[in-house]
Amino acid sequence: VIMDNNLKHLCEYFKGCRIIGIETSEQKKRIENVLPVIDRLLDEGADRGAFILGVGGGITTDIAGFVASVYKRGVRFAFLPTTLLAQADASIGGKNGVNFESYKNIIGTINQPEWVYICAEVLRSLPAPLFRAGAAEVLKTFVLFDREAYDEAAGYFAELNDFFNKKGTLCNGAGIYGEERLQQLISKCAMYKSGVVERDTYERGERRLLNLGHTFAHAIEKVCADAGRYAPIMHGEAVSIGMVLAAKVAARLHGLSNGFAERLKTDLGRAGLPVEVPCGLKDGAPIAMEMLLDALKKDKKVSGGAIHFILPDAPQQVTDKLIPFNELEEICRDLR
């Protein structure tokens, strides 16, 4: 069992299993921090018949899936995701990646787990910021595939955030506020994503849609990794900002108003998520668009001086467009 060190209280449920605890942060999700896990597997005598279970959030499942995919050219593995982001998105689809320097998921594999066990009950002890980060991925999925589910999810996460602000907890005694509604939303997310992955495992077409919000998000995460200059940002928070920026780019390119971008800002903001580009800790100035563009040029989706962007005009009205950087620079000149 490869497990997030923050989940040691779950060890009693895995009696008889050998447990490898790992630190979980984007700074720790690096190739050099994967090697000690492989050393431990060798020390434990794990052979090609080994079965690896990743227990934790998206970083844990990324590392567990990557290790299982490369150890002795591949061993069996599965996931028990314990965050909303991992249940709705990260643990589904077979992408197993680690970071190199400040570039996200630049080293990795596409290899499917044998199973993923998803249960809303394990989210009851999840800190509110991590829960909100997962809400961004849920809303992203429904922007792509389901207008009615988007409306339901936006309303639910707004209610949940209001409940937390009043009570200081996500739980109402019997479980998470609206837990049955949450389980249904997670199940729909899993259904949509697994369907896309089945049709386009290696991201040649339809699967690229799942990158909605992630192009700007990865650039924001890269810039915010500059310790001391910007506050750390969670992946889901960056995706929230990235979706709003992508909607603004869509409006510029398609000659539309910023109506959907403003709706996204409202819905994400009511869910407790950030919707503006982060500001510096010392100068209070927003990240310069030039810095984000520089990071975008090093994105793995770059192709021949252009980059793939997923552009939302409205729920279920999304296009995949390859935008040349000179055109993107013009669009983003006064984008905030």
XYZ file of C-alpha atoms in Angstrom:
336
model
C 0.000 0.000 0.000
C 1.434 3.365 -1.043
C -0.287 5.818 1.289
C -0.319 9.535 2.014
C 1.500 10.060 5.329
C -1.458 12.163 6.495
C -3.636 9.030 6.468
C -1.736 6.945 9.007
C -4.954 6.554 10.993
C -6.159 4.264 8.186
C -3.293 1.805 8.617
C -5.424 -0.438 10.846
C -7.607 -1.208 7.813
C -4.644 -2.650 5.939
C -3.360 -5.196 8.432
C -1.127 -7.735 6.757
C -0.166 -5.283 4.012
C 3.210 -3.606 3.762
C 2.679 0.143 3.888
C 4.912 2.734 2.235
C 4.136 6.245 3.474
C 4.885 9.206 1.214
C 4.857 12.994 1.521
C 2.246 14.549 -0.746
C 2.885 17.950 -2.270
C 3.651 19.091 -5.801
C 7.214 19.746 -4.606
C 7.488 16.106 -3.492
C 5.910 14.680 -6.666
C 9.290 14.557 -8.383
C 11.217 11.733 -9.974
C 13.943 11.838 -7.309
C 11.310 11.273 -4.608
C 9.907 8.264 -6.449
C 13.206 6.358 -6.321
C 13.052 5.738 -2.534
C 9.633 4.125 -3.045
C 11.162 1.774 -5.601
C 14.047 1.084 -3.190
C 11.496 0.139 -0.545
C 9.730 -2.253 -2.930
C 13.058 -3.929 -3.646
C 13.852 -4.152 0.074
C 10.444 -5.749 0.687
C 11.122 -8.299 -2.041
C 8.192 -7.216 -4.212
C 8.225 -9.309 -7.386
C 6.258 -9.053 -10.638
C 3.291 -10.654 -8.899
C 3.010 -7.728 -6.470
C -0.187 -5.683 -6.234
C 0.092 -1.973 -5.360
C -2.811 -0.043 -3.842
C -2.577 3.756 -3.861
C -4.481 5.316 -0.944
C -4.758 9.103 -0.869
C -5.387 12.080 -3.108
C -4.340 12.802 -6.667
C -0.635 13.120 -5.887
C -0.650 9.745 -4.141
C -2.486 8.014 -6.983
C -0.145 9.645 -9.516
C 2.924 8.358 -7.689
C 1.459 4.915 -6.976
C 0.346 4.500 -10.578
C 3.699 5.660 -11.930
C 5.672 3.354 -9.635
C 3.431 0.393 -10.470
C 3.795 1.109 -14.187
C 7.602 1.192 -14.225
C 8.588 -1.200 -11.413
C 9.859 -4.376 -13.063
C 8.167 -3.136 -16.263
C 4.789 -3.068 -14.609
C 2.862 -4.671 -11.764
C -0.865 -4.745 -10.967
C -2.337 -1.764 -9.140
C -5.546 -0.071 -8.004
C -6.617 3.102 -6.213
C -8.620 4.107 -3.161
C -8.917 7.895 -3.663
C -9.577 9.903 -0.499
C -10.073 13.436 -1.889
C -12.884 14.826 -4.018
C -10.434 15.846 -6.733
C -9.022 12.325 -6.915
C -12.454 10.671 -6.891
C -13.905 12.930 -9.579
C -10.856 13.185 -11.806
C -7.270 12.304 -10.917
C -7.667 8.601 -10.125
C -9.622 7.883 -13.324
C -8.046 7.567 -16.743
C -4.665 5.925 -16.321
C -2.474 9.032 -16.447
C 0.356 8.494 -13.968
C 2.860 11.343 -13.940
C 5.542 13.018 -11.863
C 7.073 16.468 -12.102
C 10.519 17.467 -13.308
C 11.955 20.757 -12.053
C 8.820 22.962 -12.066
C 7.098 21.256 -14.998
C 4.005 19.260 -14.069
C 3.585 15.624 -15.074
C 6.326 15.870 -17.696
C 7.425 12.274 -16.963
C 4.742 9.623 -16.908
C 2.775 6.740 -18.338
C -0.746 5.929 -19.438
C -1.634 2.686 -17.699
C -5.027 1.793 -16.252
C -5.551 0.597 -12.664
C -7.451 -2.656 -12.254
C -10.099 -0.840 -10.226
C -10.843 2.432 -8.438
C -12.978 2.368 -5.280
C -14.958 5.598 -4.935
C -17.013 6.358 -1.832
C -18.143 9.774 -0.576
C -17.976 8.595 3.048
C -14.168 8.755 3.064
C -14.402 12.497 2.323
C -15.999 13.319 5.690
C -12.677 14.264 7.295
C -11.381 16.142 4.240
C -10.341 19.756 5.029
C -12.594 22.322 3.369
C -9.868 23.820 1.106
C -9.128 20.384 -0.362
C -12.838 19.771 -0.821
C -13.267 23.052 -2.691
C -10.300 22.214 -4.919
C -12.113 19.052 -5.958
C -15.292 21.002 -6.658
C -13.445 22.793 -9.473
C -12.829 19.492 -11.278
C -16.455 18.417 -10.815
C -17.705 21.685 -12.307
C -15.175 21.400 -15.138
C -16.504 17.969 -16.087
C -20.083 19.201 -16.237
C -19.176 22.308 -18.261
C -17.921 19.828 -20.841
C -20.663 17.217 -20.834
C -23.846 18.001 -18.887
C -25.617 21.363 -18.608
C -28.195 20.154 -16.068
C -25.572 18.495 -13.876
C -23.522 21.713 -14.017
C -26.473 23.703 -12.665
C -27.054 21.085 -9.936
C -23.362 20.975 -8.956
C -22.992 24.771 -8.921
C -26.011 25.029 -6.626
C -24.839 22.222 -4.361
C -21.303 23.550 -3.884
C -22.647 27.044 -3.168
C -24.973 25.582 -0.500
C -22.139 23.519 0.959
C -19.834 26.535 1.137
C -22.556 28.586 2.844
C -23.087 25.721 5.318
C -19.345 25.598 6.055
C -19.137 29.360 6.546
C -21.961 29.178 9.107
C -21.043 25.936 10.898
C -17.265 25.714 10.420
C -17.596 22.128 9.187
C -18.656 20.292 6.036
C -20.583 17.687 8.048
C -24.059 17.892 9.549
C -23.786 14.953 11.951
C -24.924 12.205 9.601
C -22.155 12.866 7.100
C -21.205 15.558 4.622
C -23.966 18.093 4.005
C -25.999 16.681 1.098
C -23.855 13.539 0.930
C -26.261 11.611 -1.315
C -26.282 14.485 -3.813
C -22.500 14.568 -3.671
C -22.220 10.828 -4.337
C -24.462 11.203 -7.389
C -22.334 14.062 -8.733
C -19.120 12.088 -8.235
C -20.650 9.048 -9.950
C -21.658 11.172 -12.947
C -18.144 12.626 -13.159
C -16.630 9.156 -13.087
C -19.050 7.971 -15.775
C -18.253 10.866 -18.118
C -14.503 10.690 -17.659
C -14.243 6.908 -17.934
C -16.333 7.057 -21.115
C -14.004 9.609 -22.691
C -10.936 7.625 -21.651
C -12.371 4.426 -23.111
C -12.956 6.172 -26.455
C -9.646 8.099 -26.525
C -7.143 6.595 -24.098
C -4.060 8.306 -25.519
C -5.516 11.820 -25.876
C -5.569 12.068 -29.656
C -8.856 13.948 -29.756
C -11.845 13.944 -27.390
C -9.790 13.394 -24.245
C -8.076 16.738 -24.795
C -11.356 18.347 -23.725
C -10.604 17.233 -20.162
C -7.784 19.797 -20.156
C -10.336 22.608 -19.816
C -8.824 25.142 -17.418
C -5.603 23.168 -17.095
C -3.465 25.024 -19.632
C -3.551 28.270 -17.676
C -3.704 26.283 -14.413
C -0.372 24.557 -14.991
C 1.225 27.898 -15.882
C -0.166 29.462 -12.687
C 1.105 26.519 -10.616
C 4.541 26.808 -12.205
C 4.804 30.533 -11.451
C 3.455 30.070 -7.906
C 6.101 27.409 -7.269
C 8.523 30.336 -6.884
C 8.707 29.978 -3.098
C 8.421 33.206 -1.143
C 7.117 35.272 -4.037
C 3.626 33.835 -4.312
C 1.452 31.845 -1.938
C 1.211 28.127 -2.744
C -1.837 27.241 -4.812
C -3.670 23.929 -4.997
C -4.281 22.317 -8.364
C -8.056 22.675 -8.163
C -7.741 26.354 -7.243
C -5.533 26.923 -10.292
C -8.048 25.048 -12.476
C -10.788 27.372 -11.217
C -8.820 30.437 -12.314
C -7.790 28.685 -15.530
C -11.408 28.002 -16.521
C -12.328 31.660 -16.111
C -9.333 32.749 -18.202
C -10.132 30.138 -20.872
C -13.714 31.438 -21.070
C -12.376 34.967 -21.548
C -10.072 33.781 -24.350
C -13.050 31.998 -25.949
C -15.104 35.193 -25.833
C -12.322 37.173 -27.527
C -11.742 34.584 -30.260
C -15.414 33.927 -30.960
C -16.588 37.537 -30.782
C -18.827 36.917 -27.785
C -19.499 38.811 -24.589
C -17.831 37.730 -21.355
C -21.182 36.391 -20.138
C -20.101 32.805 -19.558
C -16.796 33.883 -18.008
C -18.763 36.029 -15.567
C -21.116 33.147 -14.800
C -18.142 30.882 -14.115
C -16.657 33.535 -11.828
C -19.915 33.707 -9.900
C -20.423 29.941 -9.612
C -16.814 29.154 -8.710
C -16.656 32.073 -6.292
C -19.847 30.931 -4.538
C -18.192 27.521 -4.134
C -15.349 29.260 -2.267
C -12.815 29.010 -5.092
C -10.428 31.729 -6.343
C -11.300 33.254 -9.719
C -8.581 35.908 -10.150
C -4.901 35.569 -11.038
C -2.878 35.325 -7.779
C -1.010 38.355 -6.467
C 2.524 38.575 -5.118
C 2.999 38.254 -1.368
C 5.216 41.330 -1.166
C 4.119 43.687 -3.932
C 0.442 42.678 -4.119
C 0.599 42.798 -7.909
C -1.139 40.118 -10.001
C 1.075 37.657 -11.841
C 2.059 39.362 -15.088
C 0.488 37.757 -18.155
C 3.967 37.697 -19.698
C 5.080 35.302 -16.957
C 2.136 33.006 -17.635
C 2.778 33.085 -21.383
C 6.418 32.167 -20.791
C 5.297 29.179 -18.713
C 2.716 28.223 -21.356
C 5.463 27.993 -23.982
C 6.986 25.126 -21.993
C 3.684 23.233 -21.669
C 3.627 19.652 -22.992
C 0.636 20.560 -25.210
C 2.738 22.959 -27.336
C 2.976 21.997 -31.006
C 4.926 23.988 -33.602
C 4.710 27.428 -32.012
C 1.086 26.969 -30.962
C -0.744 25.460 -28.007
C -3.978 23.501 -27.646
C -6.626 25.403 -25.691
C -10.028 24.137 -24.630
C -12.392 27.078 -25.030
C -15.832 27.134 -23.352
C -18.620 29.353 -24.704
C -21.286 27.784 -22.451
C -21.980 24.434 -20.792
C -21.696 21.710 -23.470
C -20.421 24.278 -25.991
C -16.674 23.731 -25.924
C -14.056 23.699 -28.687
C -10.476 22.462 -28.936
C -8.382 25.059 -30.757
C -4.686 25.207 -31.599
C -3.755 28.860 -30.982
C -0.444 30.294 -32.296
C 1.485 32.056 -29.550
C 1.616 35.374 -31.421
C -2.201 35.338 -31.541
C -2.454 34.245 -27.903
C -0.122 37.051 -26.811
C -2.387 39.568 -28.542
C -5.501 38.127 -26.897
C -3.913 37.963 -23.445
C -2.348 41.414 -23.496
C -4.951 42.880 -21.158
C -6.469 39.619 -19.901
C -7.021 39.331 -16.145
